[in-house]
Coordinates of C-alpha atoms and ligand atoms in Angstrom, one line a residue:
X115 CA 0.0 0.0 0.0
X116 CA 2.8 2.4 0.9
X117 CA 4.5 1.5 -2.3
X118 CA 1.4 2.3 -4.3
X119 CA 0.9 5.6 -2.5
X120 CA 4.5 6.6 -3.4
X121 CA 4.0 5.7 -7.0
X122 CA 0.7 7.6 -7.3
X123 CA 2.2 10.7 -5.8
X124 CA 5.0 10.9 -8.3
X125 CA 3.8 9.1 -11.4
X126 CA 0.9 10.5 -13.3
X127 CA -0.9 9.4 -15.2
X128 CA -0.9 5.9 -13.6
X129 CA -1.0 4.4 -17.1
X130 CA 2.6 5.3 -17.6
X131 CA 3.8 2.9 -15.0
X132 CA 1.7 0.1 -16.5
X133 CA 3.7 0.4 -19.7
X134 CA 7.0 -0.1 -17.9
X135 CA 8.6 -3.5 -17.6
X136 CA 8.7 -5.0 -14.1
X137 CA 12.4 -4.3 -14.0
X138 CA 11.9 -0.6 -14.9
X139 CA 9.1 -0.3 -12.4
X140 CA 11.4 -1.6 -9.6
X141 CA 14.2 0.7 -10.8
X142 CA 11.8 3.6 -10.7
X143 CA 10.3 2.9 -7.3
X144 CA 13.8 2.2 -5.8
X145 CA 15.2 5.4 -7.3
X146 CA 12.4 7.5 -5.9
X147 CA 12.8 5.9 -2.5
X148 CA 16.6 6.4 -2.5
X149 CA 16.1 10.1 -3.1
X150 CA 12.9 11.0 -1.3
X151 CA 13.0 8.7 1.7
X152 CA 16.6 7.4 2.2
X153 CA 18.2 10.8 1.9
X154 CA 20.8 10.0 -0.8
X155 CA 22.6 7.6 1.6
X156 CA 22.6 4.8 -1.1
X157 CA 24.6 7.1 -3.5
X158 CA 28.3 7.4 -3.6
X159 CA 30.5 9.6 -5.7
X160 CA 33.6 8.0 -7.3
X161 CA 36.5 10.0 -8.7
X162 CA 38.5 9.2 -11.8
X163 CA 41.8 10.9 -12.2
X164 CA 42.5 13.1 -15.2
X165 CA 46.2 13.2 -15.9
X166 CA 48.4 15.8 -17.7
X167 CA 50.1 13.7 -20.4
X168 CA 53.4 15.7 -20.5
X169 CA 54.0 15.7 -16.8
X170 CA 52.2 12.6 -15.8
X171 CA 50.6 14.5 -12.9
X172 CA 47.0 14.2 -11.8
X173 CA 45.5 17.6 -12.5
X174 CA 41.8 16.9 -12.1
X175 CA 39.2 14.3 -11.4
X176 CA 35.8 13.6 -12.8
X177 CA 33.0 12.8 -10.3
X178 CA 30.9 9.8 -11.3
X179 CA 27.8 8.7 -9.4
X180 CA 27.2 5.2 -8.2
X181 CA 24.1 3.8 -6.6
X182 CA 24.2 0.9 -4.2
X183 CA 20.6 -0.1 -4.1
X184 CA 19.4 -2.6 -1.4
X185 CA 17.0 -4.1 -4.0
X186 CA 19.1 -3.9 -7.1
X187 CA 22.7 -4.0 -6.1
X188 CA 25.2 -1.7 -7.7
X189 CA 23.5 0.4 -10.4
X190 CA 25.5 2.4 -12.9
X191 CA 24.6 5.9 -14.0
X192 CA 23.9 4.8 -17.6
X193 CA 21.0 2.9 -16.1
X194 CA 19.6 5.4 -13.6
X195 CA 20.5 8.8 -15.0
X196 CA 18.1 8.6 -17.9
X197 CA 15.3 7.6 -15.5
X198 CA 16.3 10.3 -13.1
X199 CA 16.1 12.7 -16.0
X200 CA 12.7 11.6 -17.3
X201 CA 11.2 11.7 -13.8
X202 CA 12.7 15.0 -12.8
X203 CA 14.5 13.3 -9.9
X204 CA 17.8 14.5 -11.5
X205 CA 17.1 17.9 -10.0
X206 CA 17.5 16.9 -6.3
X207 CA 20.1 14.3 -7.2
X208 CA 22.2 16.7 -9.2
X209 CA 22.0 19.3 -6.5
X210 CA 23.2 16.6 -4.0
X211 CA 26.2 15.8 -6.3
X212 CA 27.2 19.4 -6.7
X213 CA 27.0 20.0 -3.0
X214 CA 29.1 16.9 -2.2
X215 CA 31.7 17.7 -4.8
X216 CA 32.1 21.3 -3.6
X217 CA 32.6 19.9 0.0
X218 CA 35.1 17.5 -1.4
X219 CA 37.1 20.3 -3.1
X220 CA 37.3 22.0 0.3
X221 CA 38.3 18.9 2.3
X222 CA 41.0 17.9 -0.2
X223 CA 42.3 21.5 -0.2
X224 CA 42.3 21.4 3.7
X225 CA 44.5 18.4 3.7
X226 CA 46.9 19.9 1.2
X227 CA 45.6 18.1 -1.9
X228 CA 45.7 21.1 -4.1
X229 CA 45.4 22.3 -6.8
X230 CA 42.9 19.7 -8.1
X231 CA 40.0 20.5 -10.4
X232 CA 36.9 18.4 -9.7
X233 CA 34.4 18.0 -12.6
X234 CA 30.7 17.4 -12.3
X235 CA 28.4 16.1 -15.0
X236 CA 25.3 18.2 -15.4
X237 CA 22.1 17.0 -17.1
X238 CA 20.1 19.2 -19.5
X239 CA 17.2 19.5 -17.1
X240 CA 19.5 20.7 -14.3
X241 CA 21.3 23.0 -16.6
X242 CA 18.1 24.6 -17.7
X243 CA 16.6 24.9 -14.2
X244 CA 16.3 28.5 -13.0
X245 CA 18.4 28.8 -9.9
X246 CA 21.4 26.7 -11.0
X247 CA 23.7 29.7 -10.8
X248 CA 22.5 30.6 -7.3
X249 CA 23.0 27.0 -6.1
X250 CA 26.5 27.0 -7.4
X251 CA 27.3 30.4 -5.9
X252 CA 26.0 29.1 -2.5
X253 CA 28.1 25.9 -2.5
X254 CA 31.2 27.8 -3.6
X255 CA 30.6 30.4 -0.8
X256 CA 29.8 28.0 2.0
X257 CA 33.1 26.2 1.3
X258 CA 35.1 29.3 0.5
X259 CA 36.2 27.8 -2.8
X260 CA 38.1 29.3 -5.6
X261 CA 35.6 28.8 -8.4
X262 CA 38.1 27.6 -11.0
X263 CA 38.5 24.4 -9.1
X264 CA 35.0 23.4 -10.1
X265 CA 34.4 22.3 -13.7
X266 CA 30.9 21.5 -15.1
X267 CA 30.7 18.9 -17.9
X268 CA 28.1 19.7 -20.5
X269 CA 27.3 17.9 -23.8
X270 CA 26.7 19.3 -27.2
X271 CA 23.2 18.0 -27.4
X272 CA 22.1 19.6 -24.2
X273 CA 23.5 23.0 -25.3
X274 CA 21.9 22.7 -28.7
X275 CA 18.4 22.3 -27.1
X276 CA 18.4 26.1 -26.7
X277 CA 21.7 27.5 -27.8
X278 CA 21.2 31.1 -26.9
X279 CA 20.0 30.5 -23.4
X280 CA 22.8 27.9 -22.9
X281 CA 25.4 30.3 -24.0
X282 CA 24.0 32.9 -21.6
X283 CA 24.2 30.5 -18.7
X284 CA 27.7 29.4 -19.7
X285 CA 28.8 33.0 -19.7
X286 CA 27.3 33.6 -16.3
X287 CA 29.3 30.5 -15.0
X288 CA 32.4 31.7 -16.7
X289 CA 32.1 35.2 -15.1
X290 CA 31.9 33.4 -11.7
X291 CA 35.1 31.7 -12.6
X292 CA 33.6 28.2 -12.9
X293 CA 35.1 26.1 -15.7
X294 CA 33.2 24.4 -18.5
X295 CA 34.0 21.2 -20.4
X296 CA 32.3 19.9 -23.4
X297 CA 31.9 16.2 -22.7
X298 CA 31.6 13.3 -25.2
X299 CA 32.8 15.6 -28.0
X300 CA 32.2 14.3 -31.5
X301 CA 29.1 12.3 -30.7
X302 CA 26.6 15.2 -30.6
X303 CA 25.4 17.2 -33.4
X304 CA 26.5 20.8 -32.8
X305 CA 28.1 22.5 -35.7
X306 CA 31.6 24.0 -35.6
X307 CA 30.0 27.4 -36.2
X308 CA 28.5 27.1 -32.7
X309 CA 31.6 25.6 -31.1
X310 CA 33.5 28.8 -31.7
X311 CA 30.9 30.7 -29.7
X312 CA 30.7 28.3 -26.8
X313 CA 32.5 29.9 -23.8
X314 CA 34.2 26.7 -22.8
X315 CA 37.6 25.8 -21.4
X316 CA 37.9 22.2 -22.2
X317 CA 37.0 19.7 -25.0
X318 CA 36.7 16.1 -24.0
X319 CA 37.1 13.8 -27.0
X320 CA 34.6 10.9 -26.6
X321 CA 36.1 7.5 -26.0
X322 CA 34.6 6.1 -29.2
X323 CA 37.4 7.9 -31.1
X324 CA 40.1 7.0 -28.6
X325 CA 39.4 3.2 -28.6
X326 CA 42.0 1.7 -30.9
X327 CA 42.9 5.2 -32.2
X328 CA 46.5 4.2 -33.0
X329 CA 45.5 1.4 -35.4
X330 CA 42.4 2.9 -37.0
X331 CA 43.3 5.3 -39.8
X332 CA 39.9 7.1 -39.7
X333 CA 39.9 7.5 -35.9
X334 CA 43.4 8.7 -35.9
X335 CA 42.7 11.3 -38.6
X336 CA 39.6 12.6 -36.7
X337 CA 41.4 12.6 -33.3
X338 CA 44.4 14.5 -34.8
X339 CA 42.1 17.0 -36.3
X340 CA 40.1 17.4 -33.1
X341 CA 43.2 18.0 -31.0
X342 CA 44.5 20.6 -33.5
X343 CA 41.1 22.3 -33.7
X344 CA 40.8 22.5 -29.9
X345 CA 44.3 24.0 -29.7
X346 CA 43.5 26.6 -32.4
X347 CA 40.5 27.6 -30.4
X348 CA 42.6 27.9 -27.2
X349 CA 40.9 25.0 -25.6
X350 CA 42.3 22.4 -23.3
X351 CA 41.8 18.9 -24.7
X352 CA 41.2 15.7 -22.8
X353 CA 41.0 12.2 -24.2
X354 CA 38.4 10.0 -22.6
X355 CA 38.5 6.2 -22.2
X356 CA 42.3 5.7 -22.7
X357 CA 42.9 2.0 -22.1
X358 CA 46.2 1.1 -23.8
X359 CA 49.8 2.4 -24.0
X360 CA 49.4 2.6 -27.8
X361 CA 46.5 5.0 -27.4
X362 CA 48.4 7.1 -24.9
X363 CA 51.5 7.2 -27.2
X364 CA 49.3 8.4 -30.0
X365 CA 47.9 11.1 -27.8
X366 CA 51.3 12.2 -26.6
X367 CA 52.6 12.3 -30.1
X368 CA 49.8 14.6 -31.1
X369 CA 50.0 16.9 -28.1
X370 CA 46.7 16.1 -26.4
X371 CA 46.8 17.8 -23.0
X372 CA 45.3 15.3 -20.7
X373 CA 44.0 11.8 -20.5
X374 CA 41.4 9.9 -18.5
X375 CA 40.9 6.2 -18.6
X376 CA 41.3 2.7 -17.2
X377 CA 45.0 2.6 -18.3
X378 CA 45.7 5.1 -15.5
X379 CA 42.9 4.4 -13.1
X380 CA 39.3 3.4 -12.8
X381 CA 36.9 5.7 -11.0
X382 CA 37.6 5.3 -7.2
X383 CA 35.7 6.0 -4.0
X384 CA 36.9 9.3 -2.4
X385 CA 39.1 7.6 0.3
X386 CA 40.8 5.3 -2.3
X387 CA 41.3 8.2 -4.7
X388 CA 43.0 10.1 -1.9
X389 CA 45.3 7.2 -1.2
X390 CA 46.0 6.9 -4.9
X391 CA 46.9 10.6 -5.1
X392 CA 49.3 10.4 -2.3
X393 CA 51.2 7.5 -4.0
X394 CA 51.1 8.8 -7.6
Ligands
C2E691 P1 30.8 10.5 -18.9 O1 30.6 11.8 -18.3 O2 31.3 10.5 -20.3 O3 31.8 9.7 -18.0 C1 32.8 8.9 -18.5 C2 32.4 7.4 -18.4 O4 33.4 6.6 -19.0 C3 32.2 6.9 -17.0 O5 31.2 5.9 -17.0 C4 33.6 6.2 -16.7 O6 33.6 5.2 -15.7 C5 33.8 5.6 -18.1 N1 35.2 5.4 -18.4 C6 36.3 6.0 -17.9 N2 37.4 5.5 -18.4 C7 37.1 4.5 -19.2 C8 37.9 3.6 -20.0 O7 39.1 3.6 -20.1 N3 37.1 2.7 -20.7 C9 35.8 2.6 -20.7 N4 35.2 1.7 -21.4 N5 35.0 3.5 -19.9 C10 35.7 4.4 -19.2 P2 30.1 5.9 -15.9 O8 30.7 6.2 -14.5 O9 29.3 4.6 -16.0 O10 29.1 7.1 -16.2 C11 28.4 7.1 -17.4 C12 27.8 8.4 -17.7 O11 26.8 8.7 -16.7 C13 28.7 9.6 -17.7 O12 29.5 9.7 -18.9 C14 27.8 10.8 -17.5 O13 27.2 11.1 -18.7 C15 26.7 10.1 -16.6 N6 26.9 10.5 -15.2 C16 27.8 10.0 -14.3 N7 27.7 10.6 -13.1 C17 26.8 11.6 -13.2 C18 26.2 12.6 -12.4 O14 26.6 12.8 -11.2 N8 25.3 13.5 -12.9 C19 24.9 13.3 -14.2 N9 24.0 14.2 -14.7 N10 25.4 12.4 -15.1 C20 26.3 11.5 -14.6
MG692 MG1 31.6 13.4 -18.1
MG693 MG1 32.3 11.7 -21.5
MG694 MG1 29.4 9.7 -21.8

């Protein structure tokens, strides 16, 4: 009965739920409960290092959400983020992530782990919510952060939903000092005409292009061109999903600034990331 009441409160019309598979229904009920009743305690933020290729130093980390559900086990964001987006639950969830990451920037700074940029993935719905800037200002102020240690990761497709308003929001963020990265670059559909107008700092080349880049003539041609273009636009360029030495060698040879991937480290819980930092 309690389950039913929860469902009714947040899913209307009721017919929507009837069309979902039993697995999706469970996912949705559990996600709702994790956020609304269990106060985010089932969520954990992992951090994956981003390494400067020339120096080998960790210069940043991307925060990646994990959900340990009592009913479903460990759930990855590719499964629950789309659902969080379609139900609007991404708004409180995204706020929680931003808050936690800002706190993390402060606590790592306090123990001398500094300077380290922490990146947060932002969904379209969150990005388009009024009040996003105010939220960010608040978390920055509470923790006394220098804003350039926070980077937001946006995607081309979310920016393209309403380009002018997205550019305005990005400009506001930039004037605060917050950094902006364009995530999964090359998989969206923004034109290069727009790219030059995006007030971004960083371009993250999607891992599709990086996988086997050294041995695939088409991927290497595209990746080389993307790195060159990013540099011509004065952007910092990060390669995502680097898994092999051959991929890293290729990126080094073509002056890609930074790399992120399993070759260096998987995403780690905060405490393990901290240990990893102190030994690398
Ligand atoms: P993303 O932002 O592109 O994050 C990179 C994804 O690639 C992560 O998957 C990461 O674990 C994975 N990855 C990193 N290195 C490698 C590698 O060498 N090989 C392979 N095969 N994969 C690698 P993850 O953690 O499953 O996250 C998937 C997506 O979920 C993210 O893609 C992001 O779009 C979204 N996401 C994650 N956390 C959040 C969050 O807090 N908020 C929002 N809105 N979205 C999030
Ligand atoms: Mg990302
Ligand atoms: Mg990405
Ligand atoms: Mg992605």
